[in-house]
Coordinates of C-alpha atoms in Angstrom, one line a residue:
M279 CA 177.1 129.5 -27.4
T280 CA 175.0 131.2 -30.1
W281 CA 171.2 131.6 -29.7
Y282 CA 170.3 129.1 -32.3
E283 CA 172.4 126.2 -31.0
P284 CA 169.9 125.2 -28.2
L285 CA 167.0 125.3 -30.8
L286 CA 169.0 123.2 -33.2
A287 CA 169.7 120.6 -30.4
T288 CA 166.0 120.6 -29.5
G289 CA 165.0 120.1 -33.1
Q290 CA 167.4 117.2 -33.5
A291 CA 166.0 115.5 -30.4
I292 CA 162.4 115.9 -31.7
L293 CA 163.4 114.5 -35.0
L294 CA 165.1 111.6 -33.3
L295 CA 162.0 110.9 -31.3
V296 CA 159.8 111.0 -34.4
G297 CA 162.2 108.8 -36.3
L298 CA 162.4 106.2 -33.6
T299 CA 158.6 106.2 -33.4
L300 CA 158.3 105.7 -37.1
I301 CA 160.8 102.9 -37.1
Y302 CA 159.0 101.2 -34.2
R303 CA 155.6 101.5 -36.0
I304 CA 157.1 100.0 -39.2
L305 CA 158.6 97.1 -37.4
F306 CA 155.4 96.6 -35.5
R307 CA 153.3 96.3 -38.7
A308 CA 155.9 94.1 -40.4
E309 CA 156.2 91.7 -37.4
E310 CA 152.7 91.6 -36.1
R311 CA 151.9 88.5 -38.2
R312 CA 154.4 86.5 -36.3
P313 CA 153.1 85.2 -33.0
W314 CA 156.3 85.7 -31.0
A315 CA 156.7 89.3 -32.2
R316 CA 153.0 90.0 -31.4
C317 CA 153.5 88.7 -27.8
I318 CA 156.6 90.9 -27.3
I319 CA 155.1 94.1 -28.8
T320 CA 151.8 93.7 -26.9
R321 CA 153.6 93.5 -23.5
T322 CA 156.4 96.0 -24.2
R323 CA 154.7 98.8 -26.1
I324 CA 154.6 101.3 -23.2
W325 CA 158.2 100.6 -22.2
A326 CA 159.3 101.0 -25.9
Y327 CA 157.8 104.5 -26.1
V328 CA 159.3 105.5 -22.7
S329 CA 162.7 104.2 -23.9
M330 CA 162.4 106.3 -27.1
F331 CA 161.5 109.3 -25.0
F332 CA 164.6 109.0 -22.8
L333 CA 166.9 108.3 -25.7
S334 CA 165.7 111.5 -27.4
G335 CA 166.2 113.3 -24.1
L336 CA 169.6 111.8 -23.7
W337 CA 170.6 113.2 -27.1
L338 CA 169.2 116.6 -26.2
V339 CA 171.1 116.8 -22.9
H340 CA 174.3 115.5 -24.5
Q341 CA 174.2 118.4 -26.9
W342 CA 173.5 120.8 -24.1
V343 CA 176.4 119.4 -22.0
S344 CA 178.8 120.0 -24.9
L345 CA 177.5 123.5 -24.9
S346 CA 177.2 124.3 -21.2
G347 CA 179.4 121.7 -19.5
R348 CA 176.7 120.4 -17.1
G349 CA 177.5 116.7 -16.7
L350 CA 175.3 115.8 -13.7
I351 CA 172.1 116.0 -15.7
L352 CA 173.7 113.8 -18.3
K353 CA 174.7 111.1 -15.8
V354 CA 171.1 111.1 -14.4
L355 CA 169.6 110.7 -17.8
Y356 CA 172.1 108.0 -18.7
L357 CA 170.9 106.1 -15.6
L358 CA 167.2 106.5 -16.4
T359 CA 167.7 105.5 -20.0
A360 CA 169.7 102.4 -19.0
A361 CA 167.0 101.5 -16.5
T362 CA 164.1 101.8 -19.0
L363 CA 166.1 99.8 -21.6
T364 CA 166.7 97.1 -19.0
V365 CA 163.0 96.9 -18.1
L366 CA 162.2 96.8 -21.8
L367 CA 164.6 93.8 -22.3
V368 CA 163.3 92.0 -19.2
E369 CA 159.7 92.4 -20.3
A370 CA 160.4 91.3 -23.8
L371 CA 162.2 88.2 -22.6
S372 CA 159.3 87.5 -20.2
A373 CA 156.8 87.9 -23.0
F374 CA 158.8 85.6 -25.3
V375 CA 159.3 82.8 -22.7
Y376 CA 155.9 82.8 -21.0
D377 CA 153.4 84.2 -23.5
Y378 CA 154.8 82.7 -26.6
F379 CA 157.1 79.7 -25.8
L380 CA 155.3 78.2 -22.8
I381 CA 151.6 79.2 -23.4
Q382 CA 151.3 79.3 -27.2
R383 CA 153.9 76.8 -28.3
R384 CA 153.9 74.3 -25.4
Q385 CA 150.2 74.9 -24.5
A386 CA 151.3 75.1 -20.8
S387 CA 149.3 76.8 -18.1
V388 CA 151.7 79.1 -16.4
P389 CA 150.4 80.8 -13.2
A390 CA 150.9 84.6 -13.0
L391 CA 152.3 84.0 -9.6
F392 CA 155.4 82.2 -11.0
R393 CA 155.8 84.8 -13.7
D394 CA 155.8 87.6 -11.2
L395 CA 158.2 85.7 -8.9
A396 CA 160.7 85.1 -11.8
R397 CA 160.6 88.7 -12.9
G398 CA 161.1 89.9 -9.4
I399 CA 164.2 87.7 -8.9
V400 CA 165.7 88.9 -12.2
Y401 CA 165.1 92.6 -11.2
L402 CA 166.8 91.9 -7.8
I403 CA 169.8 90.3 -9.5
L404 CA 170.1 93.2 -11.9
I405 CA 169.8 95.8 -9.1
G406 CA 172.5 93.9 -7.1
L407 CA 174.8 93.8 -10.1
F408 CA 174.3 97.6 -10.7
I409 CA 175.1 98.4 -7.1
W410 CA 178.2 96.2 -7.1
G411 CA 179.5 96.8 -10.6
V412 CA 178.5 100.4 -11.4
L413 CA 178.3 102.1 -8.1
H414 CA 181.2 100.0 -6.7
I415 CA 179.5 99.4 -3.4
D416 CA 180.2 96.3 -1.3
I417 CA 176.9 94.5 -1.0
T418 CA 178.0 92.1 1.8
P419 CA 177.0 94.4 4.7
L420 CA 173.8 95.1 2.8
L421 CA 173.1 91.4 2.6
T422 CA 173.8 90.9 6.3
T423 CA 171.5 93.8 7.1
S424 CA 168.9 92.5 4.7
A425 CA 168.9 89.1 6.5
I426 CA 168.2 90.8 9.9
V427 CA 165.5 92.9 8.3
S428 CA 164.0 89.9 6.6
I429 CA 163.7 88.1 10.0
I430 CA 161.9 91.1 11.5
I431 CA 159.6 91.4 8.5
G432 CA 159.0 87.7 8.4
L433 CA 157.8 87.7 12.0
A434 CA 155.6 90.7 11.4
L435 CA 154.1 89.4 8.2
Q436 CA 153.9 85.7 9.2
E437 CA 150.3 85.3 8.0
T438 CA 150.8 87.1 4.8
L439 CA 153.9 85.1 4.0
G440 CA 152.0 82.0 4.9
N441 CA 149.5 82.9 2.2
V442 CA 152.2 83.5 -0.3
F443 CA 154.0 80.1 0.3
S444 CA 150.6 78.3 0.4
G445 CA 149.9 79.9 -3.0
L446 CA 153.2 78.6 -4.3
A447 CA 152.4 75.1 -2.9
L448 CA 149.0 75.1 -4.6
H449 CA 150.6 76.1 -7.9
L450 CA 153.2 73.3 -7.6
S451 CA 150.7 70.6 -6.6
R452 CA 148.0 72.0 -9.0
P453 CA 144.9 70.6 -7.2
F454 CA 142.8 73.0 -9.4
S455 CA 143.2 75.5 -12.2
L456 CA 141.4 78.6 -13.4
G457 CA 137.9 77.8 -14.5
D458 CA 137.6 74.6 -12.4
W459 CA 134.5 74.1 -10.2
I460 CA 135.6 73.3 -6.6
E461 CA 134.1 72.8 -3.2
V462 CA 136.0 74.3 -0.2
G463 CA 134.4 74.2 3.2
N464 CA 130.9 75.5 2.8
Y465 CA 131.5 77.0 -0.6
E466 CA 131.1 75.7 -4.1
G467 CA 132.2 77.8 -7.0
K468 CA 134.3 78.4 -10.1
V469 CA 137.9 79.5 -9.7
E470 CA 138.1 83.0 -11.0
R471 CA 141.5 84.2 -9.8
I472 CA 144.7 82.9 -8.0
D473 CA 147.2 85.4 -6.7
W474 CA 149.9 85.8 -4.1
R475 CA 147.5 86.1 -1.1
A476 CA 144.2 84.4 -1.9
T477 CA 142.1 82.4 -4.3
S478 CA 138.8 83.8 -5.5
I479 CA 135.8 81.7 -6.5
R480 CA 132.4 82.7 -7.9
T481 CA 129.5 80.6 -6.4
L482 CA 126.4 79.5 -8.3
S483 CA 124.5 82.3 -6.6
G484 CA 126.9 84.8 -8.1
D485 CA 128.7 85.7 -4.9
F486 CA 132.5 86.4 -5.1
V487 CA 134.3 84.5 -2.3
V488 CA 137.9 85.3 -1.5
I489 CA 139.7 82.4 0.4
P490 CA 143.2 83.0 1.9
N491 CA 145.7 80.5 0.4
S492 CA 146.8 79.4 3.9
S493 CA 143.2 78.6 4.8
L494 CA 142.7 76.9 1.5
A495 CA 145.7 74.6 1.9
K496 CA 144.4 73.4 5.3
Q497 CA 140.9 72.4 4.2
D498 CA 139.6 69.4 2.3
L499 CA 139.1 70.3 -1.4
R500 CA 136.8 68.7 -3.9
N501 CA 137.4 69.4 -7.6
Y502 CA 134.4 68.8 -9.9
S503 CA 136.3 69.6 -13.1
S504 CA 139.5 67.5 -12.7
P505 CA 140.8 65.0 -13.8
T506 CA 137.7 65.1 -16.1
S507 CA 134.6 67.4 -16.3
H508 CA 132.3 64.3 -15.9
H509 CA 130.4 64.5 -12.6
A510 CA 127.9 62.0 -11.2
R511 CA 124.7 62.9 -9.4
I512 CA 122.5 60.5 -7.5
V513 CA 118.7 60.9 -6.8
S514 CA 116.5 58.7 -4.7
V515 CA 112.9 57.8 -5.7
G516 CA 110.3 55.6 -4.1
A517 CA 107.9 53.4 -6.0
H518 CA 104.9 51.2 -4.9
Y519 CA 105.5 47.5 -4.0
N520 CA 103.1 46.5 -6.8
H521 CA 105.6 47.3 -9.5
P522 CA 108.4 44.9 -10.4
P523 CA 111.8 46.3 -9.6
S524 CA 113.0 45.6 -13.2
L525 CA 110.2 47.8 -14.6
V526 CA 111.0 50.6 -12.2
T527 CA 114.8 50.5 -12.9
D528 CA 114.3 50.4 -16.6
T529 CA 111.9 53.3 -16.4
L530 CA 114.4 55.3 -14.3
L531 CA 117.2 54.6 -16.9
A532 CA 114.9 55.7 -19.7
A533 CA 114.1 58.9 -17.9
A534 CA 117.8 59.7 -17.4
R535 CA 118.7 59.0 -21.0
S536 CA 115.9 61.3 -22.2
S537 CA 117.0 64.2 -20.0
A538 CA 118.9 67.1 -21.5
G539 CA 122.4 67.5 -20.1
V540 CA 122.8 63.8 -19.1
I541 CA 125.7 62.2 -21.0
S542 CA 125.6 58.7 -22.4
D543 CA 129.1 57.7 -21.4
P544 CA 129.4 56.7 -18.6
P545 CA 125.8 55.4 -18.8
P546 CA 123.2 55.9 -16.1
K547 CA 122.7 53.2 -13.5
A548 CA 119.8 52.3 -11.2
W549 CA 119.6 50.2 -8.0
V550 CA 117.2 48.9 -5.5
T551 CA 118.3 50.3 -2.1
T552 CA 115.8 49.8 0.7
Y553 CA 112.4 48.3 1.5
G554 CA 110.4 50.9 3.4
D555 CA 107.1 50.9 5.1
F556 CA 105.2 52.3 2.1
S557 CA 107.6 52.0 -0.8
I558 CA 110.7 50.5 -2.3
T559 CA 113.5 53.1 -2.6
Y560 CA 115.6 53.2 -5.7
R561 CA 118.7 55.2 -6.5
L562 CA 119.4 56.6 -9.9
K563 CA 123.0 57.6 -10.8
F564 CA 123.6 59.7 -13.9
W565 CA 126.5 61.7 -15.3
L566 CA 126.8 65.3 -16.5
D567 CA 129.5 67.2 -18.3
D568 CA 128.9 70.7 -16.9
F569 CA 128.8 71.1 -13.1
S570 CA 127.5 74.6 -13.4
D571 CA 124.2 73.3 -14.7
H572 CA 123.8 70.4 -12.2
D573 CA 120.8 71.9 -10.5
D574 CA 118.9 72.4 -13.8
I575 CA 120.0 68.9 -15.1
E576 CA 119.0 67.2 -11.8
S577 CA 115.6 69.0 -11.9
N578 CA 115.1 67.9 -15.5
V579 CA 115.8 64.3 -14.6
M580 CA 113.3 64.4 -11.7
R581 CA 110.8 65.9 -14.1
Q582 CA 111.4 63.2 -16.6
I583 CA 111.0 60.5 -13.9
W584 CA 107.5 61.8 -13.1
Y585 CA 106.4 61.7 -16.8
H586 CA 108.0 58.3 -17.4
F587 CA 106.4 56.9 -14.2
K588 CA 103.0 58.3 -15.3
R589 CA 103.3 56.7 -18.8
S590 CA 104.4 53.4 -17.3
G591 CA 101.7 53.3 -14.7
I592 CA 104.1 53.4 -11.8
V593 CA 102.7 55.0 -8.6
F594 CA 104.5 57.2 -6.1
P595 CA 103.3 56.0 -2.7
F596 CA 103.0 58.3 0.2
P597 CA 101.9 57.7 3.8
I598 CA 98.7 59.7 3.6
R599 CA 95.2 58.3 3.6
E600 CA 92.7 60.2 1.6
V601 CA 89.1 59.2 1.0
Y602 CA 87.2 60.6 -2.0
H603 CA 83.4 60.6 -2.2
H604 CA 81.7 61.1 -5.6
R605 CA 78.5 60.2 -7.2
S606 CA 78.4 57.7 -10.0
E607 CA 77.7 59.3 -13.3
E608 CA 76.7 57.8 -16.5
G609 CA 79.6 57.1 -18.7
T610 CA 83.3 58.0 -18.1
P611 CA 84.2 61.5 -19.0
D612 CA 87.7 60.5 -20.0
L613 CA 86.5 57.7 -22.3
L614 CA 83.8 59.9 -23.8
G615 CA 86.4 62.6 -24.5
D616 CA 88.7 60.0 -26.1
G617 CA 85.9 58.8 -28.3
A618 CA 85.2 62.3 -29.4
V619 CA 88.9 62.7 -30.4
L620 CA 88.9 59.4 -32.2
G621 CA 85.8 60.4 -34.1
T622 CA 87.6 63.2 -35.8
I623 CA 90.0 60.7 -37.5
D624 CA 88.8 59.8 -41.0
F625 CA 89.3 56.0 -40.9
F626 CA 87.6 55.7 -37.5
K627 CA 84.4 57.6 -38.5
P628 CA 82.6 54.5 -39.9
L629 CA 82.9 52.7 -36.5
T630 CA 79.7 52.3 -34.5
A631 CA 79.4 54.0 -31.1
E632 CA 80.0 50.6 -29.4
A633 CA 83.1 50.0 -31.4
M634 CA 84.4 53.5 -30.7
A635 CA 83.8 53.0 -27.0
S636 CA 85.7 49.7 -27.1
L637 CA 88.5 51.3 -28.9
A638 CA 88.7 54.2 -26.4
Q639 CA 89.0 51.7 -23.6
R640 CA 92.1 50.2 -25.3
L641 CA 93.9 53.6 -25.6
R642 CA 96.8 54.4 -23.4
H643 CA 97.2 57.9 -22.0
D644 CA 100.7 59.2 -22.1
L645 CA 101.8 62.6 -20.7
Y646 CA 104.8 64.3 -22.4
P647 CA 106.5 67.5 -21.2
R648 CA 107.5 70.3 -23.5
G649 CA 110.8 69.5 -25.3
D650 CA 110.4 65.7 -24.9
I651 CA 111.1 63.4 -27.8
V652 CA 108.2 60.9 -28.6
F653 CA 110.4 59.0 -31.0
R654 CA 113.3 59.7 -33.4
Q655 CA 113.5 59.1 -37.2
G656 CA 114.6 55.5 -37.8
D657 CA 113.4 54.2 -34.4
P658 CA 111.5 50.9 -34.4
G659 CA 107.9 51.2 -33.1
D660 CA 104.5 49.5 -33.0
R661 CA 102.2 52.3 -31.6
F662 CA 99.9 54.8 -33.3
Y663 CA 99.5 58.2 -31.6
V664 CA 96.6 60.7 -31.4
V665 CA 97.1 64.2 -30.0
K666 CA 94.4 64.7 -27.4
S667 CA 95.8 68.0 -26.1
G668 CA 99.0 70.0 -26.7
L669 CA 101.2 70.5 -29.7
V670 CA 103.9 68.3 -31.4
E671 CA 106.3 68.8 -34.3
V672 CA 106.8 66.2 -37.0
A673 CA 110.1 66.6 -38.8
I674 CA 111.8 64.6 -41.7
R675 CA 115.5 65.0 -42.4
N676 CA 117.8 63.5 -45.0
D677 CA 120.9 61.4 -44.2
G678 CA 123.0 64.5 -43.8
G679 CA 120.6 65.9 -41.1
D680 CA 119.1 68.6 -43.3
L681 CA 115.5 69.4 -42.7
L682 CA 113.2 68.3 -45.6
F683 CA 109.8 68.8 -44.1
S684 CA 108.2 69.8 -40.8
T685 CA 104.7 70.5 -39.6
N686 CA 103.0 71.0 -36.2
L687 CA 100.1 68.7 -35.1
G688 CA 97.5 69.8 -32.6
P689 CA 94.5 68.1 -30.9
G690 CA 92.8 65.5 -33.1
S691 CA 95.9 64.9 -35.3
F692 CA 97.5 61.5 -35.5
F693 CA 101.0 60.1 -36.4
G694 CA 103.0 56.9 -36.2
E695 CA 100.5 54.9 -38.2
M696 CA 103.0 53.5 -40.7
S697 CA 105.1 51.7 -38.1
L698 CA 101.9 50.3 -36.5
L699 CA 100.5 49.0 -39.8
T700 CA 103.6 47.7 -41.6
G701 CA 106.4 47.5 -39.0
D702 CA 108.5 50.0 -40.8
P703 CA 111.0 52.2 -38.8
R704 CA 109.8 55.6 -37.9
S705 CA 110.0 57.8 -41.0
A706 CA 110.0 61.1 -39.0
A707 CA 111.0 62.5 -35.6
V708 CA 108.3 63.8 -33.3
R709 CA 109.1 66.4 -30.6
V710 CA 106.7 67.9 -28.1
L711 CA 106.3 71.7 -28.4
E712 CA 103.8 72.0 -25.5
D713 CA 102.9 69.8 -22.6
S714 CA 100.7 67.2 -24.3
V715 CA 98.5 64.2 -23.7
L716 CA 98.9 61.6 -26.4
L717 CA 96.6 58.7 -26.9
S718 CA 98.3 55.6 -28.3
L719 CA 97.1 52.3 -29.8
G720 CA 99.2 49.1 -30.0
K721 CA 99.4 46.4 -32.6
A722 CA 97.5 43.9 -30.6
D723 CA 94.7 46.3 -30.0
L724 CA 94.4 47.2 -33.7
K725 CA 94.5 43.5 -34.6
D726 CA 91.5 42.8 -32.5
L727 CA 89.7 45.8 -34.0
L728 CA 90.5 44.7 -37.6
D729 CA 89.2 41.2 -36.9
R730 CA 85.8 42.6 -35.8
H731 CA 85.6 45.2 -38.6
P732 CA 86.7 43.6 -41.9
K733 CA 86.5 46.8 -44.0
L734 CA 88.4 49.0 -41.6
D735 CA 91.7 48.1 -43.1
E736 CA 90.7 49.5 -46.5
L737 CA 89.5 52.8 -44.9
I738 CA 92.7 53.2 -43.0
C739 CA 94.8 52.6 -46.1
D740 CA 92.8 55.1 -48.1
A741 CA 93.1 57.8 -45.5
I742 CA 96.9 57.2 -45.1
A743 CA 97.4 57.2 -48.9
A744 CA 95.5 60.5 -49.2
R745 CA 97.6 61.9 -46.4
Q746 CA 100.8 60.8 -48.2
A747 CA 99.6 62.4 -51.4
L748 CA 99.1 65.7 -49.6
A749 CA 102.6 65.6 -48.2
Q750 CA 103.9 64.7 -51.7
D751 CA 102.1 67.7 -53.2
R752 CA 103.6 70.0 -50.5
M753 CA 107.1 68.7 -51.2
T754 CA 106.6 69.1 -55.0
D755 CA 105.5 72.7 -54.4
M756 CA 108.7 73.3 -52.4
G757 CA 110.8 71.8 -55.2
L758 CA 111.9 68.8 -53.0
A759 CA 110.1 66.1 -55.1
S760 CA 108.8 65.6 -58.6
S761 CA 105.1 65.2 -59.6
P762 CA 103.9 61.5 -59.8
E763 CA 103.3 60.0 -63.2
G764 CA 99.7 59.4 -64.1
G765 CA 98.3 62.1 -61.8
S766 CA 97.9 62.3 -58.0
E767 CA 94.6 60.4 -57.9
N768 CA 96.1 57.3 -59.6
E769 CA 99.1 57.6 -57.3
T770 CA 96.9 57.7 -54.3
R771 CA 95.0 54.6 -55.3
R772 CA 98.3 52.8 -56.0
R773 CA 99.7 53.7 -52.6
S774 CA 96.5 52.6 -50.9
N775 CA 96.5 49.1 -52.6
Q776 CA 100.2 48.7 -51.8
L777 CA 99.7 49.7 -48.2
L778 CA 96.8 47.3 -47.9
G779 CA 98.8 44.4 -49.1
R780 CA 101.6 45.2 -46.6
L781 CA 99.2 45.7 -43.8
R782 CA 97.5 42.3 -44.3
E783 CA 100.9 40.6 -44.6
F784 CA 102.1 42.3 -41.4
F785 CA 99.0 41.3 -39.4
S786 CA 98.9 37.8 -41.0
Y787 CA 95.4 37.7 -42.3

């Protein structure tokens, strides 16, 4: 053997390794667009590089054996290379069957437990075939010995094996899946992991709870996510005996429908349940689609119930007797404050102090929480609103839902006058930006006021026409509308006369 022959063999092995690596990289780039190839390459990349390393080493040792005659190293390397290639093929087959065919093509949910079990069985079969076919060893005594050892191990690991088989039973019956919200014993949480020994859930408080599969299989289990993610919640509310049950149940349903997170199908339901000493108890059932937010949604429903009860005049009774002593003062602060707010509105300024006080007594006080919807664009309505405190947003959208115009209204601003005066559907949507108190006036109240003040209808129409002209000018400046023909002043007068005619027709006078 000359001095350069080992160097030549080493160089050939290195070139072989580099060549195999380049071929693998080229194939990887060419096939990465195909889903099945991507699944195989992702799972077998490490084993592919290990196999290439052993193949290169096998070439090197083969050249050395021909030079030195050392065959033992060659046999060992043959064995290692065959083992890595076998693992590579098994992992590639596993990736194709599970990752691509079952998960991507069939959209099946394959537990990792079954995948590991199948791979383990394949490896055991291959090891048995190697011992029997290559090493020529009779495996019958080995199987007999293995059975005895299995009995001993089974007795020693009885609880562990119970967890394993319980895990298999859970996978077969599939009472829950990863991501489901379940209740087991005293724990509620989202299923994060299912393995051979235990199932792990994450509770609403962020705790990670590990439950042995054998214990899980013995307990009652409630799944909040299957067969559907819809979940019902029930709250109980008491109302005074003075209120008709139909009014209370309708108000409860309206509160549920206006709460964020409550779905419309199935619709909410309300029942009368008991007659107590101080109140009638009602139950409200509503549905939600995300159990993880059930505390927030239930709190929002209870919050909406308070505001809806307040606006409807429904009283929450309680068995506490309180006596309030106060001195009578001239006037009523609330009414005087309402009159001051109304006095800032253009078409109410000509009213006398007596008429303003009479109007203030007819106003209804409505409390609206932040985020609540007063009405939506296109809704019917017959009430006119004045912002006493807080802030609301008025938004106009086109048929496609694109925002055309929006503005914020604070104390002293008014809206909803067109539906009150003409019966038209709401031309804009109004959303509450801050907790607000809204004063509202109904059609019957305005009719009585118009009968006693004949010129009031003209003042109202002039003010509304001027307001519409201002909105028209803003939209023209934004490029969303064209300038009116004949000038804005003539357009304002035309709108005022048109509105006056519709108002008198709507109120039949």
